[in-house]
Amino acid sequence: MKGLVRFDCDEAKPECENCVKHSLICEYSPGQPTFHTHATSPAVGGVADLNLFDLELLHHFCTSTALSLHDNSTVRTLWSTNVPKLGFEYDYVMHGILAFSALHLAHLCLEKRADYTARARLHHHAGLQKGTPALATFSDENASPIYMFSALTTLYSIAHIGDASILSSEEGVAEWIVLCRQSYGIVRIAEDVVKNGPVGQIFKVGARRIELQDQFTTDNFPGAQFLQEFSTFIGETIENVRIKDAYTSAISQLIKSFGVVSVLPPSALESSDVFGWPFRVSDDFLELLQELRQEALVILAFFAVLTRRLDSKWWLQGFGDHLMTMIYRLLDEDHKSWISWPNKEMNWKPEEVNMTISQLVSGFQCCQSVKG
């Protein structure tokens, strides 16, 4: 875990600039969310004041947000019932629930967008402060809540990217994959416990969809030729065997994802049909992407095309475009020629990009805390 650095609060309202910049919960912000653990006894002779704002967020999650996460009725029921039950027992899960619900309401209610977004940020930061220490005490008992905390953190970060032109730091282009893989890593550590626990079916359904990719493998899809040409280019220009294998394997897995997306109609697609790819790439590829290697960025640009197929899901709207914006700014002129097909397929025009990286407010500052 990285060392903590002290930053002074400037006490600005509704949230101070320093606290927002460094992903801290502002001690002067109004309505800071707090929860008591399930073991806390109520005050004698009275009832604590209800937090109607947070009750609204919880109600919205159970009746709307949870239903937007999957088309499978069993999975939707688990999201709307079992996940909140975990939240009542583990406060960091509840903060994750309320943060994601607030983002959903910010997406739906433009007139109150600023209020919901601010509340989402507060709950997200509170969840990180309470959930990150729980990772150090990982056990069979808290495996399921930590898995859900990680999953909710990933969903929040992905939704935040597409929602508000987020992706400021160069690290952001790869950090969302780190978050995705972290939740899967938790399952691998305590696989039986999570799969047989209260939210195990959520993981099982996603895993089955990823396995289906092997059955739908095809190279007869738009863009296949360009991916294969780039794979050939890598084979001819990269001498390091480990690096070459990392790239070619990532391309092979990406072709499988394209195969599924090209066969299934948009209405039948699930997020795991596309986001199975980050779980299947090697650690070597992720390391190359974190190093901002040009070839890795080109491969990621092709993946951005796939994410556009899921734009009907509110939490993924704009994700592909913002990802492509970052990739384009990180590529040199020689490698930009390799993403001409992704640009055309997404109808993404570089000349229309008028933002600088410093203007893109990072939603991934939280990732370093989660990674430890």
CSV table of C-alpha atoms in Angstrom, one decimal:
chain,number,residue,atom,x,y,z
A,1,MET,CA,0.0,0.0,0.0
A,2,LYS,CA,1.3,3.4,-0.9
A,3,GLY,CA,2.1,5.8,1.8
A,4,LEU,CA,-0.5,8.4,2.7
A,5,VAL,CA,0.2,12.1,2.0
A,6,ARG,CA,-1.4,14.9,4.0
A,7,PHE,CA,-3.4,17.4,2.0
A,8,ASP,CA,-5.0,20.4,3.6
A,9,CYS,CA,-8.7,21.0,3.0
A,10,ASP,CA,-9.6,24.5,1.6
A,11,GLU,CA,-13.2,24.2,3.1
A,12,ALA,CA,-14.8,25.2,-0.2
A,13,LYS,CA,-18.5,24.2,-0.7
A,14,PRO,CA,-20.0,21.8,-1.6
A,15,GLU,CA,-16.6,20.0,-1.8
A,16,CYS,CA,-13.2,21.4,-1.5
A,17,GLU,CA,-10.9,21.3,-4.5
A,18,ASN,CA,-8.1,19.5,-2.7
A,19,CYS,CA,-10.3,16.7,-1.4
A,20,VAL,CA,-11.8,16.1,-4.8
A,21,LYS,CA,-8.5,16.2,-6.6
A,22,HIS,CA,-7.0,13.6,-4.2
A,23,SER,CA,-10.1,11.4,-3.9
A,24,LEU,CA,-10.6,12.2,-0.2
A,25,ILE,CA,-13.8,12.6,1.7
A,26,CYS,CA,-14.1,16.2,2.6
A,27,GLU,CA,-14.7,16.7,6.4
A,28,TYR,CA,-16.5,19.9,5.7
A,29,SER,CA,-18.8,18.5,3.0
A,30,PRO,CA,-22.5,18.5,3.9
A,31,GLY,CA,-24.4,15.3,4.3
A,32,GLN,CA,-21.3,13.0,4.5
A,33,PRO,CA,-22.7,9.4,4.4
A,34,THR,CA,-22.2,7.4,7.5
A,35,PHE,CA,-23.3,3.9,8.5
A,36,HIS,CA,-23.4,2.0,11.7
A,37,THR,CA,-22.5,-1.6,11.7
A,38,HIS,CA,-25.2,-4.2,12.2
A,39,ALA,CA,-24.1,-4.7,15.8
A,40,THR,CA,-24.7,-1.1,16.8
A,41,SER,CA,-27.6,-0.6,19.3
A,42,PRO,CA,-30.1,2.1,18.7
A,43,ALA,CA,-30.1,5.1,21.0
A,44,VAL,CA,-32.2,4.6,24.1
A,45,GLY,CA,-35.5,6.5,24.1
A,46,GLY,CA,-35.5,7.6,20.5
A,47,VAL,CA,-34.9,6.7,16.8
A,48,ALA,CA,-32.0,8.2,14.9
A,49,ASP,CA,-33.0,10.6,12.1
A,50,LEU,CA,-33.6,8.9,8.7
A,51,ASN,CA,-31.3,9.8,5.9
A,52,LEU,CA,-33.9,10.1,3.2
A,53,PHE,CA,-31.4,10.8,0.5
A,54,ASP,CA,-29.6,7.5,1.0
A,55,LEU,CA,-33.0,5.7,1.4
A,56,GLU,CA,-33.9,7.1,-2.0
A,57,LEU,CA,-30.6,5.7,-3.4
A,58,LEU,CA,-31.2,2.3,-1.9
A,59,HIS,CA,-34.8,2.1,-3.2
A,60,HIS,CA,-33.6,3.1,-6.7
A,61,PHE,CA,-30.9,0.5,-6.7
A,62,CYS,CA,-33.3,-2.3,-5.7
A,63,THR,CA,-36.0,-1.3,-8.2
A,64,SER,CA,-34.1,0.0,-11.1
A,65,THR,CA,-30.3,0.0,-11.1
A,66,ALA,CA,-30.1,-3.7,-10.2
A,67,LEU,CA,-32.4,-4.5,-13.1
A,68,SER,CA,-30.2,-2.6,-15.6
A,69,LEU,CA,-27.1,-4.8,-14.9
A,70,HIS,CA,-28.3,-8.0,-16.6
A,71,ASP,CA,-31.0,-9.6,-18.7
A,72,ASN,CA,-31.0,-12.9,-16.8
A,73,SER,CA,-33.9,-12.8,-14.3
A,74,THR,CA,-32.1,-14.9,-11.7
A,75,VAL,CA,-29.1,-12.6,-11.8
A,76,ARG,CA,-31.3,-9.5,-11.6
A,77,THR,CA,-33.0,-10.9,-8.5
A,78,LEU,CA,-29.7,-11.5,-6.8
A,79,TRP,CA,-28.5,-7.9,-7.6
A,80,SER,CA,-31.8,-6.5,-6.2
A,81,THR,CA,-32.0,-8.7,-3.1
A,82,ASN,CA,-28.9,-10.6,-2.0
A,83,VAL,CA,-26.4,-7.8,-2.8
A,84,PRO,CA,-28.3,-5.2,-0.6
A,85,LYS,CA,-28.5,-7.9,2.1
A,86,LEU,CA,-24.7,-8.0,2.0
A,87,GLY,CA,-24.7,-4.3,2.3
A,88,PHE,CA,-26.6,-4.3,5.5
A,89,GLU,CA,-23.9,-6.5,7.0
A,90,TYR,CA,-20.9,-4.9,5.4
A,91,ASP,CA,-21.0,-1.2,5.2
A,92,TYR,CA,-18.4,-0.9,2.4
A,93,VAL,CA,-20.7,-3.0,0.2
A,94,MET,CA,-23.6,-0.6,1.0
A,95,HIS,CA,-21.4,2.4,0.1
A,96,GLY,CA,-20.7,0.8,-3.2
A,97,ILE,CA,-24.4,0.2,-3.8
A,98,LEU,CA,-25.4,3.7,-3.0
A,99,ALA,CA,-22.5,5.2,-5.1
A,100,PHE,CA,-23.5,3.3,-8.2
A,101,SER,CA,-27.2,4.0,-7.7
A,102,ALA,CA,-26.4,7.7,-7.4
A,103,LEU,CA,-24.5,7.6,-10.7
A,104,HIS,CA,-27.5,6.0,-12.3
A,105,LEU,CA,-29.8,8.7,-11.0
A,106,ALA,CA,-27.4,11.4,-12.1
A,107,HIS,CA,-27.7,9.8,-15.6
A,108,LEU,CA,-31.5,9.9,-15.5
A,109,CYS,CA,-32.2,13.2,-13.7
A,110,LEU,CA,-30.2,16.0,-15.4
A,111,GLU,CA,-31.8,18.7,-13.2
A,112,LYS,CA,-30.3,17.0,-10.0
A,113,ARG,CA,-27.2,15.6,-11.7
A,114,ALA,CA,-24.7,17.7,-9.6
A,115,ASP,CA,-26.3,16.6,-6.4
A,116,TYR,CA,-26.4,12.9,-7.3
A,117,THR,CA,-22.9,12.9,-8.7
A,118,ALA,CA,-21.5,14.6,-5.5
A,119,ARG,CA,-23.3,12.0,-3.4
A,120,ALA,CA,-22.0,9.2,-5.6
A,121,ARG,CA,-18.4,10.5,-5.0
A,122,LEU,CA,-18.9,10.7,-1.3
A,123,HIS,CA,-20.2,7.1,-1.0
A,124,HIS,CA,-17.5,5.8,-3.4
A,125,HIS,CA,-14.7,7.3,-1.4
A,126,ALA,CA,-16.2,6.1,1.9
A,127,GLY,CA,-16.5,2.6,0.5
A,128,LEU,CA,-12.8,2.7,-0.5
A,129,GLN,CA,-11.8,3.9,2.9
A,130,LYS,CA,-13.6,1.1,4.6
A,131,GLY,CA,-13.3,-1.7,2.0
A,132,THR,CA,-9.6,-1.4,1.2
A,133,PRO,CA,-8.6,-2.4,4.8
A,134,ALA,CA,-10.9,-5.4,4.5
A,135,LEU,CA,-8.7,-6.7,1.7
A,136,ALA,CA,-5.9,-7.2,4.3
A,137,THR,CA,-8.2,-9.5,6.3
A,138,PHE,CA,-9.5,-11.5,3.4
A,139,SER,CA,-11.0,-14.9,4.5
A,140,ASP,CA,-13.8,-17.3,3.6
A,141,GLU,CA,-16.1,-15.3,5.8
A,142,ASN,CA,-15.8,-12.0,3.9
A,143,ALA,CA,-14.9,-13.4,0.4
A,144,SER,CA,-18.4,-12.7,-1.0
A,145,PRO,CA,-18.7,-9.1,0.3
A,146,ILE,CA,-15.2,-8.3,-0.9
A,147,TYR,CA,-16.0,-9.8,-4.3
A,148,MET,CA,-19.1,-7.6,-4.5
A,149,PHE,CA,-17.2,-4.5,-3.3
A,150,SER,CA,-14.7,-5.1,-6.0
A,151,ALA,CA,-17.4,-5.6,-8.6
A,152,LEU,CA,-19.3,-2.5,-7.6
A,153,THR,CA,-16.0,-0.4,-7.6
A,154,THR,CA,-15.4,-1.6,-11.1
A,155,LEU,CA,-18.9,-0.8,-12.3
A,156,TYR,CA,-18.6,2.7,-10.7
A,157,SER,CA,-15.3,3.4,-12.4
A,158,ILE,CA,-16.5,2.3,-15.8
A,159,ALA,CA,-19.7,4.2,-15.5
A,160,HIS,CA,-17.8,7.3,-14.4
A,161,ILE,CA,-15.6,7.2,-17.4
A,162,GLY,CA,-18.4,7.3,-19.9
A,163,ASP,CA,-20.5,9.7,-17.8
A,164,ALA,CA,-18.3,12.8,-17.5
A,165,SER,CA,-15.3,12.8,-19.9
A,166,ILE,CA,-13.1,11.0,-17.4
A,167,LEU,CA,-9.7,9.6,-18.1
A,168,SER,CA,-7.1,12.2,-17.2
A,169,SER,CA,-4.0,10.3,-16.2
A,170,GLU,CA,-2.1,8.1,-18.6
A,171,GLU,CA,-2.5,5.3,-16.0
A,172,GLY,CA,-6.3,5.4,-16.5
A,173,VAL,CA,-6.1,3.7,-19.9
A,174,ALA,CA,-5.2,0.4,-18.2
A,175,GLU,CA,-6.4,0.8,-14.6
A,176,TRP,CA,-10.0,-0.2,-15.3
A,177,ILE,CA,-8.7,-3.6,-16.5
A,178,VAL,CA,-6.8,-3.9,-13.2
A,179,LEU,CA,-10.1,-3.4,-11.4
A,180,CYS,CA,-11.9,-5.9,-13.6
A,181,ARG,CA,-9.2,-8.6,-13.0
A,182,GLN,CA,-9.1,-7.9,-9.2
A,183,SER,CA,-12.7,-9.2,-8.7
A,184,TYR,CA,-11.9,-12.3,-10.7
A,185,GLY,CA,-8.7,-12.8,-8.7
A,186,ILE,CA,-10.8,-12.8,-5.5
A,187,VAL,CA,-12.9,-15.6,-7.0
A,188,ARG,CA,-9.8,-17.6,-7.9
A,189,ILE,CA,-8.5,-17.3,-4.3
A,190,ALA,CA,-11.8,-18.4,-2.7
A,191,GLU,CA,-13.6,-20.0,-5.7
A,192,ASP,CA,-15.8,-22.5,-3.9
A,193,VAL,CA,-16.8,-20.0,-1.2
A,194,VAL,CA,-17.9,-17.3,-3.7
A,195,LYS,CA,-19.5,-19.6,-6.2
A,196,ASN,CA,-21.6,-21.2,-3.5
A,197,GLY,CA,-22.3,-18.0,-1.6
A,198,PRO,CA,-25.2,-15.6,-1.7
A,199,VAL,CA,-24.0,-13.9,-5.0
A,200,GLY,CA,-22.3,-16.9,-6.6
A,201,GLN,CA,-24.8,-17.2,-9.5
A,202,ILE,CA,-23.8,-13.7,-10.7
A,203,PHE,CA,-20.3,-15.0,-11.3
A,204,LYS,CA,-21.4,-18.4,-12.7
A,205,VAL,CA,-23.6,-16.8,-15.4
A,206,GLY,CA,-20.8,-14.5,-16.5
A,207,ALA,CA,-18.3,-17.3,-16.6
A,208,ARG,CA,-20.6,-19.4,-18.8
A,209,ARG,CA,-21.0,-16.6,-21.2
A,210,ILE,CA,-17.2,-16.2,-21.5
A,211,GLU,CA,-16.9,-20.0,-22.2
A,212,LEU,CA,-19.4,-19.6,-25.0
A,213,GLN,CA,-16.8,-17.6,-26.9
A,214,ASP,CA,-15.0,-20.8,-27.8
A,215,GLN,CA,-18.1,-22.1,-29.6
A,216,PHE,CA,-18.7,-18.9,-31.6
A,217,THR,CA,-15.1,-18.4,-32.8
A,218,THR,CA,-15.0,-17.0,-36.3
A,219,ASP,CA,-12.8,-14.7,-38.3
A,220,ASN,CA,-15.7,-13.7,-40.6
A,221,PHE,CA,-16.4,-10.3,-39.1
A,222,PRO,CA,-15.7,-6.7,-40.0
A,223,GLY,CA,-12.2,-5.8,-38.8
A,224,ALA,CA,-10.9,-9.4,-38.8
A,225,GLN,CA,-8.5,-8.6,-41.7
A,226,PHE,CA,-7.0,-5.6,-39.8
A,227,LEU,CA,-6.5,-7.6,-36.6
A,228,GLN,CA,-4.8,-10.4,-38.5
A,229,GLU,CA,-2.6,-8.0,-40.4
A,230,PHE,CA,-1.6,-6.3,-37.1
A,231,SER,CA,-0.9,-9.8,-35.6
A,232,THR,CA,1.4,-10.5,-38.6
A,233,PHE,CA,3.1,-7.2,-38.2
A,234,ILE,CA,3.8,-8.0,-34.5
A,235,GLY,CA,5.2,-11.4,-35.5
A,236,GLU,CA,7.6,-9.8,-37.9
A,237,THR,CA,8.7,-6.8,-35.8
A,238,ILE,CA,8.8,-8.0,-32.2
A,239,GLU,CA,11.8,-10.1,-31.3
A,240,ASN,CA,11.1,-10.7,-27.6
A,241,VAL,CA,9.2,-14.0,-27.5
A,242,ARG,CA,7.4,-13.2,-24.2
A,243,ILE,CA,6.2,-9.8,-25.5
A,244,LYS,CA,5.2,-11.3,-28.9
A,245,ASP,CA,3.2,-14.1,-27.3
A,246,ALA,CA,1.4,-11.6,-25.0
A,247,TYR,CA,0.3,-9.5,-28.0
A,248,THR,CA,-0.7,-12.4,-30.2
A,249,SER,CA,-2.6,-14.1,-27.4
A,250,ALA,CA,-4.5,-10.9,-26.6
A,251,ILE,CA,-5.4,-10.5,-30.3
A,252,SER,CA,-6.6,-14.2,-30.4
A,253,GLN,CA,-8.9,-13.6,-27.4
A,254,LEU,CA,-10.2,-10.4,-29.0
A,255,ILE,CA,-11.0,-12.3,-32.2
A,256,LYS,CA,-13.1,-14.6,-30.1
A,257,SER,CA,-15.0,-11.7,-28.6
A,258,PHE,CA,-15.6,-10.2,-32.0
A,259,GLY,CA,-16.9,-13.6,-33.1
A,260,VAL,CA,-19.6,-13.6,-30.4
A,261,VAL,CA,-20.6,-10.0,-31.0
A,262,SER,CA,-20.9,-10.6,-34.8
A,263,VAL,CA,-23.1,-13.7,-34.4
A,264,LEU,CA,-25.5,-12.5,-31.6
A,265,PRO,CA,-28.0,-9.8,-32.2
A,266,PRO,CA,-27.6,-6.6,-30.0
A,267,SER,CA,-30.6,-7.5,-27.9
A,268,ALA,CA,-28.9,-10.9,-26.9
A,269,LEU,CA,-25.6,-9.4,-25.9
A,270,GLU,CA,-24.5,-9.4,-22.3
A,271,SER,CA,-21.7,-7.3,-20.8
A,272,SER,CA,-19.6,-10.4,-20.2
A,273,ASP,CA,-19.6,-11.1,-24.0
A,274,VAL,CA,-17.4,-8.0,-24.4
A,275,PHE,CA,-15.8,-7.6,-21.0
A,276,GLY,CA,-14.7,-11.2,-20.8
A,277,TRP,CA,-11.7,-10.1,-22.8
A,278,PRO,CA,-10.0,-8.2,-19.9
A,279,PHE,CA,-10.2,-11.3,-17.8
A,280,ARG,CA,-8.6,-13.5,-20.5
A,281,VAL,CA,-5.6,-11.4,-21.5
A,282,SER,CA,-2.3,-12.4,-19.8
A,283,ASP,CA,-0.6,-10.6,-17.0
A,284,ASP,CA,2.2,-9.9,-19.4
A,285,PHE,CA,-0.2,-8.0,-21.8
A,286,LEU,CA,-1.6,-6.0,-18.9
A,287,GLU,CA,1.9,-5.0,-17.9
A,288,LEU,CA,2.7,-3.9,-21.4
A,289,LEU,CA,-0.5,-1.9,-21.5
A,290,GLN,CA,0.4,-0.2,-18.2
A,291,GLU,CA,3.7,0.7,-19.8
A,292,LEU,CA,1.8,2.3,-22.6
A,293,ARG,CA,3.5,0.2,-25.2
A,294,GLN,CA,2.2,1.3,-28.7
A,295,GLU,CA,1.2,-2.2,-29.8
A,296,ALA,CA,-0.8,-2.8,-26.7
A,297,LEU,CA,-2.7,0.5,-27.2
A,298,VAL,CA,-3.5,-0.5,-30.7
A,299,ILE,CA,-5.0,-3.7,-29.6
A,300,LEU,CA,-7.0,-1.9,-26.9
A,301,ALA,CA,-8.4,0.4,-29.6
A,302,PHE,CA,-10.0,-2.6,-31.3
A,303,PHE,CA,-11.5,-3.6,-28.0
A,304,ALA,CA,-13.0,-0.1,-27.8
A,305,VAL,CA,-15.1,-1.0,-30.9
A,306,LEU,CA,-16.7,-3.9,-29.0
A,307,THR,CA,-17.7,-1.7,-26.1
A,308,ARG,CA,-19.7,0.5,-28.4
A,309,ARG,CA,-22.0,-2.5,-29.1
A,310,LEU,CA,-23.1,-2.1,-25.4
A,311,ASP,CA,-24.0,1.6,-25.5
A,312,SER,CA,-27.6,0.7,-24.8
A,313,LYS,CA,-26.5,0.0,-21.2
A,314,TRP,CA,-26.4,3.3,-19.3
A,315,TRP,CA,-23.2,2.5,-17.4
A,316,LEU,CA,-21.3,1.9,-20.6
A,317,GLN,CA,-22.5,4.8,-22.7
A,318,GLY,CA,-19.5,6.9,-23.9
A,319,PHE,CA,-17.0,4.4,-22.5
A,320,GLY,CA,-15.6,3.4,-25.9
A,321,ASP,CA,-15.4,7.0,-27.1
A,322,HIS,CA,-13.5,8.2,-24.1
A,323,LEU,CA,-11.2,5.2,-24.2
A,324,MET,CA,-10.4,5.9,-27.8
A,325,THR,CA,-9.7,9.5,-27.0
A,326,MET,CA,-7.0,8.5,-24.5
A,327,ILE,CA,-5.6,5.9,-26.8
A,328,TYR,CA,-5.3,8.3,-29.7
A,329,ARG,CA,-3.5,10.9,-27.6
A,330,LEU,CA,-1.0,8.2,-26.5
A,331,LEU,CA,-0.2,6.8,-29.9
A,332,ASP,CA,2.7,8.0,-32.1
A,333,GLU,CA,2.0,8.9,-35.7
A,334,ASP,CA,3.2,5.6,-37.1
A,335,HIS,CA,0.9,3.5,-34.9
A,336,LYS,CA,-2.1,5.8,-35.4
A,337,SER,CA,-2.4,4.4,-38.9
A,338,TRP,CA,-3.2,1.0,-37.4
A,339,ILE,CA,-6.4,2.2,-35.7
A,340,SER,CA,-8.0,3.6,-38.9
A,341,TRP,CA,-10.5,0.8,-38.9
A,342,PRO,CA,-11.6,1.3,-35.3
A,343,ASN,CA,-11.9,5.0,-35.9
A,344,LYS,CA,-14.1,4.4,-38.9
A,345,GLU,CA,-16.2,1.7,-37.3
A,346,MET,CA,-16.9,3.9,-34.3
A,347,ASN,CA,-17.4,7.0,-36.5
A,348,TRP,CA,-14.9,8.6,-34.2
A,349,LYS,CA,-13.1,11.6,-35.7
A,350,PRO,CA,-9.8,12.7,-34.2
A,351,GLU,CA,-10.3,16.3,-35.4
A,352,GLU,CA,-13.4,16.6,-33.3
A,353,VAL,CA,-11.5,16.0,-30.1
A,354,ASN,CA,-10.9,19.3,-28.5
A,355,MET,CA,-10.0,18.3,-25.0
A,356,THR,CA,-6.6,18.1,-23.4
A,357,ILE,CA,-5.7,15.3,-21.1
A,358,SER,CA,-5.5,17.7,-18.2
A,359,GLN,CA,-9.2,18.5,-18.8
A,360,LEU,CA,-10.3,14.9,-18.4
A,361,VAL,CA,-11.0,14.5,-14.7
A,362,SER,CA,-9.7,11.1,-13.6
A,363,GLY,CA,-12.1,8.6,-12.2
A,364,PHE,CA,-9.3,6.1,-11.7
A,365,GLN,CA,-7.4,7.8,-8.9
A,366,CYS,CA,-9.3,5.3,-6.7
A,367,CYS,CA,-7.7,2.4,-8.4
A,368,GLN,CA,-4.3,2.8,-6.7
A,369,SER,CA,-6.1,2.6,-3.3
A,370,VAL,CA,-7.9,-0.6,-4.4
A,371,LYS,CA,-4.8,-2.2,-5.8
A,372,GLY,CA,-2.7,-1.4,-2.7
